Amino acid sequence: MNAAALKSNLKSVKPEGIIITDPAGFDTKNLKLANYPYENPEEDPEIGVRQVLKVEITKLCLEALKDIDLPAKEKDRSKNMVVLGLVYWIFNRNLDSSIRFLETRFSKNPTILKANLQALKGYIVTGK
């Protein structure tokens, strides 16, 4: 989550839940846009006992897609696939159903398909 997503969705996260944040989403610009007062989400008293995982999602996404010829804005759209791959990795789950979905959804756009698959698999393969 970035600052805006955290602010608007925090109440939906169970008290024992896990929150995945991207430090890039807590820069001065994002904090101001979201009117979120905490640069470090762990300082937010609303977090309570929820676990916060800080993951460089933006960096991981750009690294996974460095060899794909897409504009940065298009690559940025694959960040959710990086997070999905991370969640699969955390819970030791199989990617097959998501891979099939992506292959169907982006069958007419092979570049976007490749980007999403690389972003999805990037965390699983590298474990970084």
mmCIF file with all atom_site columns, C-alpha atoms in Angstrom:
data_model
loop_
_atom_site.group_PDB
_atom_site.id
_atom_site.type_symbol
_atom_site.label_atom_id
_atom_site.label_alt_id
_atom_site.label_comp_id
_atom_site.label_asym_id
_atom_site.label_entity_id
_atom_site.label_seq_id
_atom_site.pdbx_PDB_ins_code
_atom_site.Cartn_x
_atom_site.Cartn_y
_atom_site.Cartn_z
_atom_site.occupancy
_atom_site.B_iso_or_equiv
_atom_site.pdbx_formal_charge
_atom_site.auth_seq_id
_atom_site.auth_comp_id
_atom_site.auth_asym_id
_atom_site.auth_atom_id
_atom_site.pdbx_PDB_model_num
ATOM 1   C CA . MET A 1 1   ? 0.000   0.000   0.000   1.00 0.00 ? 1   MET A CA 1
ATOM 2   C CA . ASN A 1 2   ? 0.940   3.588   -0.453  1.00 0.00 ? 2   ASN A CA 1
ATOM 3   C CA . ALA A 1 3   ? -0.126  6.308   2.002   1.00 0.00 ? 3   ALA A CA 1
ATOM 4   C CA . ALA A 1 4   ? -3.544  6.859   0.401   1.00 0.00 ? 4   ALA A CA 1
ATOM 5   C CA . ALA A 1 5   ? -4.360  3.142   0.232   1.00 0.00 ? 5   ALA A CA 1
ATOM 6   C CA . LEU A 1 6   ? -3.301  2.618   3.824   1.00 0.00 ? 6   LEU A CA 1
ATOM 7   C CA . LYS A 1 7   ? -5.368  5.554   5.047   1.00 0.00 ? 7   LYS A CA 1
ATOM 8   C CA . SER A 1 8   ? -8.512  4.427   3.232   1.00 0.00 ? 8   SER A CA 1
ATOM 9   C CA . ASN A 1 9   ? -8.185  0.664   3.816   1.00 0.00 ? 9   ASN A CA 1
ATOM 10  C CA . LEU A 1 10  ? -6.651  0.336   7.271   1.00 0.00 ? 10  LEU A CA 1
ATOM 11  C CA . LYS A 1 11  ? -9.978  -0.293  8.979   1.00 0.00 ? 11  LYS A CA 1
ATOM 12  C CA . SER A 1 12  ? -10.551 -3.276  6.658   1.00 0.00 ? 12  SER A CA 1
ATOM 13  C CA . VAL A 1 13  ? -7.375  -5.032  7.835   1.00 0.00 ? 13  VAL A CA 1
ATOM 14  C CA . LYS A 1 14  ? -7.981  -7.447  10.681  1.00 0.00 ? 14  LYS A CA 1
ATOM 15  C CA . PRO A 1 15  ? -6.148  -6.578  13.912  1.00 0.00 ? 15  PRO A CA 1
ATOM 16  C CA . GLU A 1 16  ? -3.799  -9.554  13.456  1.00 0.00 ? 16  GLU A CA 1
ATOM 17  C CA . GLY A 1 17  ? -3.383  -8.858  9.737   1.00 0.00 ? 17  GLY A CA 1
ATOM 18  C CA . ILE A 1 18  ? -0.349  -8.093  7.630   1.00 0.00 ? 18  ILE A CA 1
ATOM 19  C CA . ILE A 1 19  ? 0.043   -4.790  5.807   1.00 0.00 ? 19  ILE A CA 1
ATOM 20  C CA . ILE A 1 20  ? 2.477   -4.607  2.900   1.00 0.00 ? 20  ILE A CA 1
ATOM 21  C CA . THR A 1 21  ? 3.768   -1.102  2.247   1.00 0.00 ? 21  THR A CA 1
ATOM 22  C CA . ASP A 1 22  ? 5.993   0.317   -0.448  1.00 0.00 ? 22  ASP A CA 1
ATOM 23  C CA . PRO A 1 23  ? 8.338   2.999   0.962   1.00 0.00 ? 23  PRO A CA 1
ATOM 24  C CA . ALA A 1 24  ? 8.080   4.793   -2.408  1.00 0.00 ? 24  ALA A CA 1
ATOM 25  C CA . GLY A 1 25  ? 4.405   5.377   -1.601  1.00 0.00 ? 25  GLY A CA 1
ATOM 26  C CA . PHE A 1 26  ? 5.313   7.283   1.552   1.00 0.00 ? 26  PHE A CA 1
ATOM 27  C CA . ASP A 1 27  ? 7.357   10.063  -0.006  1.00 0.00 ? 27  ASP A CA 1
ATOM 28  C CA . THR A 1 28  ? 6.531   13.729  0.574   1.00 0.00 ? 28  THR A CA 1
ATOM 29  C CA . LYS A 1 29  ? 4.241   13.928  -2.478  1.00 0.00 ? 29  LYS A CA 1
ATOM 30  C CA . ASN A 1 30  ? 2.176   10.844  -1.566  1.00 0.00 ? 30  ASN A CA 1
ATOM 31  C CA . LEU A 1 31  ? 1.920   11.832  2.091   1.00 0.00 ? 31  LEU A CA 1
ATOM 32  C CA . LYS A 1 32  ? 0.636   15.281  1.127   1.00 0.00 ? 32  LYS A CA 1
ATOM 33  C CA . LEU A 1 33  ? -1.845  13.949  -1.463  1.00 0.00 ? 33  LEU A CA 1
ATOM 34  C CA . ALA A 1 34  ? -3.251  11.470  1.061   1.00 0.00 ? 34  ALA A CA 1
ATOM 35  C CA . ASN A 1 35  ? -3.119  13.921  3.946   1.00 0.00 ? 35  ASN A CA 1
ATOM 36  C CA . TYR A 1 36  ? -1.440  11.111  5.879   1.00 0.00 ? 36  TYR A CA 1
ATOM 37  C CA . PRO A 1 37  ? 0.691   12.354  8.788   1.00 0.00 ? 37  PRO A CA 1
ATOM 38  C CA . TYR A 1 38  ? 3.121   9.429   9.221   1.00 0.00 ? 38  TYR A CA 1
ATOM 39  C CA . GLU A 1 39  ? 6.149   8.952   6.984   1.00 0.00 ? 39  GLU A CA 1
ATOM 40  C CA . ASN A 1 40  ? 6.660   5.620   8.729   1.00 0.00 ? 40  ASN A CA 1
ATOM 41  C CA . PRO A 1 41  ? 3.319   3.770   8.902   1.00 0.00 ? 41  PRO A CA 1
ATOM 42  C CA . GLU A 1 42  ? 4.489   1.877   11.981  1.00 0.00 ? 42  GLU A CA 1
ATOM 43  C CA . GLU A 1 43  ? 4.217   5.191   13.871  1.00 0.00 ? 43  GLU A CA 1
ATOM 44  C CA . ASP A 1 44  ? 0.485   5.356   13.159  1.00 0.00 ? 44  ASP A CA 1
ATOM 45  C CA . PRO A 1 45  ? -1.365  4.370   16.361  1.00 0.00 ? 45  PRO A CA 1
ATOM 46  C CA . GLU A 1 46  ? -4.206  2.996   14.201  1.00 0.00 ? 46  GLU A CA 1
ATOM 47  C CA . ILE A 1 47  ? -1.855  0.217   13.009  1.00 0.00 ? 47  ILE A CA 1
ATOM 48  C CA . GLY A 1 48  ? -2.129  -1.430  16.425  1.00 0.00 ? 48  GLY A CA 1
ATOM 49  C CA . VAL A 1 49  ? -0.757  -4.968  16.469  1.00 0.00 ? 49  VAL A CA 1
ATOM 50  C CA . ARG A 1 50  ? -0.932  -5.413  12.703  1.00 0.00 ? 50  ARG A CA 1
ATOM 51  C CA . GLN A 1 51  ? 2.351   -6.462  11.162  1.00 0.00 ? 51  GLN A CA 1
ATOM 52  C CA . VAL A 1 52  ? 3.830   -4.037  8.633   1.00 0.00 ? 52  VAL A CA 1
ATOM 53  C CA . LEU A 1 53  ? 6.092   -5.418  5.916   1.00 0.00 ? 53  LEU A CA 1
ATOM 54  C CA . LYS A 1 54  ? 8.041   -2.749  4.076   1.00 0.00 ? 54  LYS A CA 1
ATOM 55  C CA . VAL A 1 55  ? 8.852   -4.024  0.594   1.00 0.00 ? 55  VAL A CA 1
ATOM 56  C CA . GLU A 1 56  ? 10.500  -2.009  -2.176  1.00 0.00 ? 56  GLU A CA 1
ATOM 57  C CA . ILE A 1 57  ? 7.697   -2.892  -4.575  1.00 0.00 ? 57  ILE A CA 1
ATOM 58  C CA . THR A 1 58  ? 8.432   -0.126  -7.068  1.00 0.00 ? 58  THR A CA 1
ATOM 59  C CA . LYS A 1 59  ? 12.115  -1.067  -7.253  1.00 0.00 ? 59  LYS A CA 1
ATOM 60  C CA . LEU A 1 60  ? 11.348  -4.785  -7.532  1.00 0.00 ? 60  LEU A CA 1
ATOM 61  C CA . CYS A 1 61  ? 8.859   -4.113  -10.321 1.00 0.00 ? 61  CYS A CA 1
ATOM 62  C CA . LEU A 1 62  ? 11.264  -1.978  -12.326 1.00 0.00 ? 62  LEU A CA 1
ATOM 63  C CA . GLU A 1 63  ? 14.034  -4.538  -11.849 1.00 0.00 ? 63  GLU A CA 1
ATOM 64  C CA . ALA A 1 64  ? 11.798  -7.415  -12.961 1.00 0.00 ? 64  ALA A CA 1
ATOM 65  C CA . LEU A 1 65  ? 10.782  -5.480  -16.074 1.00 0.00 ? 65  LEU A CA 1
ATOM 66  C CA . LYS A 1 66  ? 14.090  -3.854  -16.991 1.00 0.00 ? 66  LYS A CA 1
ATOM 67  C CA . ASP A 1 67  ? 14.393  -5.872  -20.222 1.00 0.00 ? 67  ASP A CA 1
ATOM 68  C CA . ILE A 1 68  ? 10.834  -5.157  -21.427 1.00 0.00 ? 68  ILE A CA 1
ATOM 69  C CA . ASP A 1 69  ? 10.282  -2.256  -23.803 1.00 0.00 ? 69  ASP A CA 1
ATOM 70  C CA . LEU A 1 70  ? 7.422   -0.424  -22.121 1.00 0.00 ? 70  LEU A CA 1
ATOM 71  C CA . PRO A 1 71  ? 7.068   3.138   -20.850 1.00 0.00 ? 71  PRO A CA 1
ATOM 72  C CA . ALA A 1 72  ? 7.667   3.553   -17.107 1.00 0.00 ? 72  ALA A CA 1
ATOM 73  C CA . LYS A 1 73  ? 3.979   4.292   -16.539 1.00 0.00 ? 73  LYS A CA 1
ATOM 74  C CA . GLU A 1 74  ? 3.018   0.944   -18.109 1.00 0.00 ? 74  GLU A CA 1
ATOM 75  C CA . LYS A 1 75  ? 5.639   -0.901  -16.050 1.00 0.00 ? 75  LYS A CA 1
ATOM 76  C CA . ASP A 1 76  ? 4.281   0.770   -12.926 1.00 0.00 ? 76  ASP A CA 1
ATOM 77  C CA . ARG A 1 77  ? 0.944   -0.934  -13.542 1.00 0.00 ? 77  ARG A CA 1
ATOM 78  C CA . SER A 1 78  ? 2.590   -4.303  -12.888 1.00 0.00 ? 78  SER A CA 1
ATOM 79  C CA . LYS A 1 79  ? 3.313   -3.482  -9.237  1.00 0.00 ? 79  LYS A CA 1
ATOM 80  C CA . ASN A 1 80  ? 0.224   -5.395  -8.143  1.00 0.00 ? 80  ASN A CA 1
ATOM 81  C CA . MET A 1 81  ? 1.660   -8.509  -9.799  1.00 0.00 ? 81  MET A CA 1
ATOM 82  C CA . VAL A 1 82  ? 4.841   -8.087  -7.741  1.00 0.00 ? 82  VAL A CA 1
ATOM 83  C CA . VAL A 1 83  ? 2.729   -7.969  -4.580  1.00 0.00 ? 83  VAL A CA 1
ATOM 84  C CA . LEU A 1 84  ? 0.675   -10.951 -5.701  1.00 0.00 ? 84  LEU A CA 1
ATOM 85  C CA . GLY A 1 85  ? 3.889   -12.894 -6.294  1.00 0.00 ? 85  GLY A CA 1
ATOM 86  C CA . LEU A 1 86  ? 5.074   -11.897 -2.823  1.00 0.00 ? 86  LEU A CA 1
ATOM 87  C CA . VAL A 1 87  ? 1.827   -13.123 -1.259  1.00 0.00 ? 87  VAL A CA 1
ATOM 88  C CA . TYR A 1 88  ? 2.110   -16.423 -3.152  1.00 0.00 ? 88  TYR A CA 1
ATOM 89  C CA . TRP A 1 89  ? 5.681   -16.730 -1.856  1.00 0.00 ? 89  TRP A CA 1
ATOM 90  C CA . ILE A 1 90  ? 4.753   -15.885 1.757   1.00 0.00 ? 90  ILE A CA 1
ATOM 91  C CA . PHE A 1 91  ? 2.029   -18.525 1.800   1.00 0.00 ? 91  PHE A CA 1
ATOM 92  C CA . ASN A 1 92  ? 3.919   -21.029 -0.380  1.00 0.00 ? 92  ASN A CA 1
ATOM 93  C CA . ARG A 1 93  ? 1.142   -21.167 -2.965  1.00 0.00 ? 93  ARG A CA 1
ATOM 94  C CA . ASN A 1 94  ? 1.131   -22.213 -6.618  1.00 0.00 ? 94  ASN A CA 1
ATOM 95  C CA . LEU A 1 95  ? 0.975   -19.494 -9.293  1.00 0.00 ? 95  LEU A CA 1
ATOM 96  C CA . ASP A 1 96  ? -0.836  -21.563 -11.936 1.00 0.00 ? 96  ASP A CA 1
ATOM 97  C CA . SER A 1 97  ? -4.326  -20.084 -11.569 1.00 0.00 ? 97  SER A CA 1
ATOM 98  C CA . SER A 1 98  ? -3.028  -16.517 -11.824 1.00 0.00 ? 98  SER A CA 1
ATOM 99  C CA . ILE A 1 99  ? -0.821  -17.407 -14.773 1.00 0.00 ? 99  ILE A CA 1
ATOM 100 C CA . ARG A 1 100 ? -3.826  -18.903 -16.609 1.00 0.00 ? 100 ARG A CA 1
ATOM 101 C CA . PHE A 1 101 ? -5.886  -15.803 -15.827 1.00 0.00 ? 101 PHE A CA 1
ATOM 102 C CA . LEU A 1 102 ? -3.175  -13.464 -17.137 1.00 0.00 ? 102 LEU A CA 1
ATOM 103 C CA . GLU A 1 103 ? -2.697  -15.563 -20.283 1.00 0.00 ? 103 GLU A CA 1
ATOM 104 C CA . THR A 1 104 ? -6.430  -15.288 -20.995 1.00 0.00 ? 104 THR A CA 1
ATOM 105 C CA . ARG A 1 105 ? -6.772  -11.621 -20.030 1.00 0.00 ? 105 ARG A CA 1
ATOM 106 C CA . PHE A 1 106 ? -3.762  -10.386 -22.026 1.00 0.00 ? 106 PHE A CA 1
ATOM 107 C CA . SER A 1 107 ? -3.769  -12.907 -24.888 1.00 0.00 ? 107 SER A CA 1
ATOM 108 C CA . LYS A 1 108 ? -3.998  -10.080 -27.425 1.00 0.00 ? 108 LYS A CA 1
ATOM 109 C CA . ASN A 1 109 ? -1.191  -8.027  -25.866 1.00 0.00 ? 109 ASN A CA 1
ATOM 110 C CA . PRO A 1 110 ? 1.913   -10.217 -25.528 1.00 0.00 ? 110 PRO A CA 1
ATOM 111 C CA . THR A 1 111 ? 4.113   -7.411  -24.180 1.00 0.00 ? 111 THR A CA 1
ATOM 112 C CA . ILE A 1 112 ? 1.754   -6.651  -21.296 1.00 0.00 ? 112 ILE A CA 1
ATOM 113 C CA . LEU A 1 113 ? 1.337   -10.380 -20.673 1.00 0.00 ? 113 LEU A CA 1
ATOM 114 C CA . LYS A 1 114 ? 5.099   -10.833 -20.497 1.00 0.00 ? 114 LYS A CA 1
ATOM 115 C CA . ALA A 1 115 ? 5.452   -7.855  -18.145 1.00 0.00 ? 115 ALA A CA 1
ATOM 116 C CA . ASN A 1 116 ? 2.777   -9.131  -15.782 1.00 0.00 ? 116 ASN A CA 1
ATOM 117 C CA . LEU A 1 117 ? 4.185   -12.664 -15.769 1.00 0.00 ? 117 LEU A CA 1
ATOM 118 C CA . GLN A 1 118 ? 7.715   -11.426 -15.092 1.00 0.00 ? 118 GLN A CA 1
ATOM 119 C CA . ALA A 1 119 ? 6.474   -9.171  -12.306 1.00 0.00 ? 119 ALA A CA 1
ATOM 120 C CA . LEU A 1 120 ? 4.425   -12.011 -10.813 1.00 0.00 ? 120 LEU A CA 1
ATOM 121 C CA . LYS A 1 121 ? 7.267   -14.520 -10.980 1.00 0.00 ? 121 LYS A CA 1
ATOM 122 C CA . GLY A 1 122 ? 10.056  -12.089 -10.096 1.00 0.00 ? 122 GLY A CA 1
ATOM 123 C CA . TYR A 1 123 ? 9.707   -12.386 -6.350  1.00 0.00 ? 123 TYR A CA 1
ATOM 124 C CA . ILE A 1 124 ? 9.224   -16.148 -6.479  1.00 0.00 ? 124 ILE A CA 1
ATOM 125 C CA . VAL A 1 125 ? 12.383  -16.659 -8.533  1.00 0.00 ? 125 VAL A CA 1
ATOM 126 C CA . THR A 1 126 ? 14.674  -14.241 -6.713  1.00 0.00 ? 126 THR A CA 1
ATOM 127 C CA . GLY A 1 127 ? 13.204  -14.372 -3.210  1.00 0.00 ? 127 GLY A CA 1
ATOM 128 C CA . LYS A 1 128 ? 14.481  -10.826 -2.670  1.00 0.00 ? 128 LYS A CA 1
#
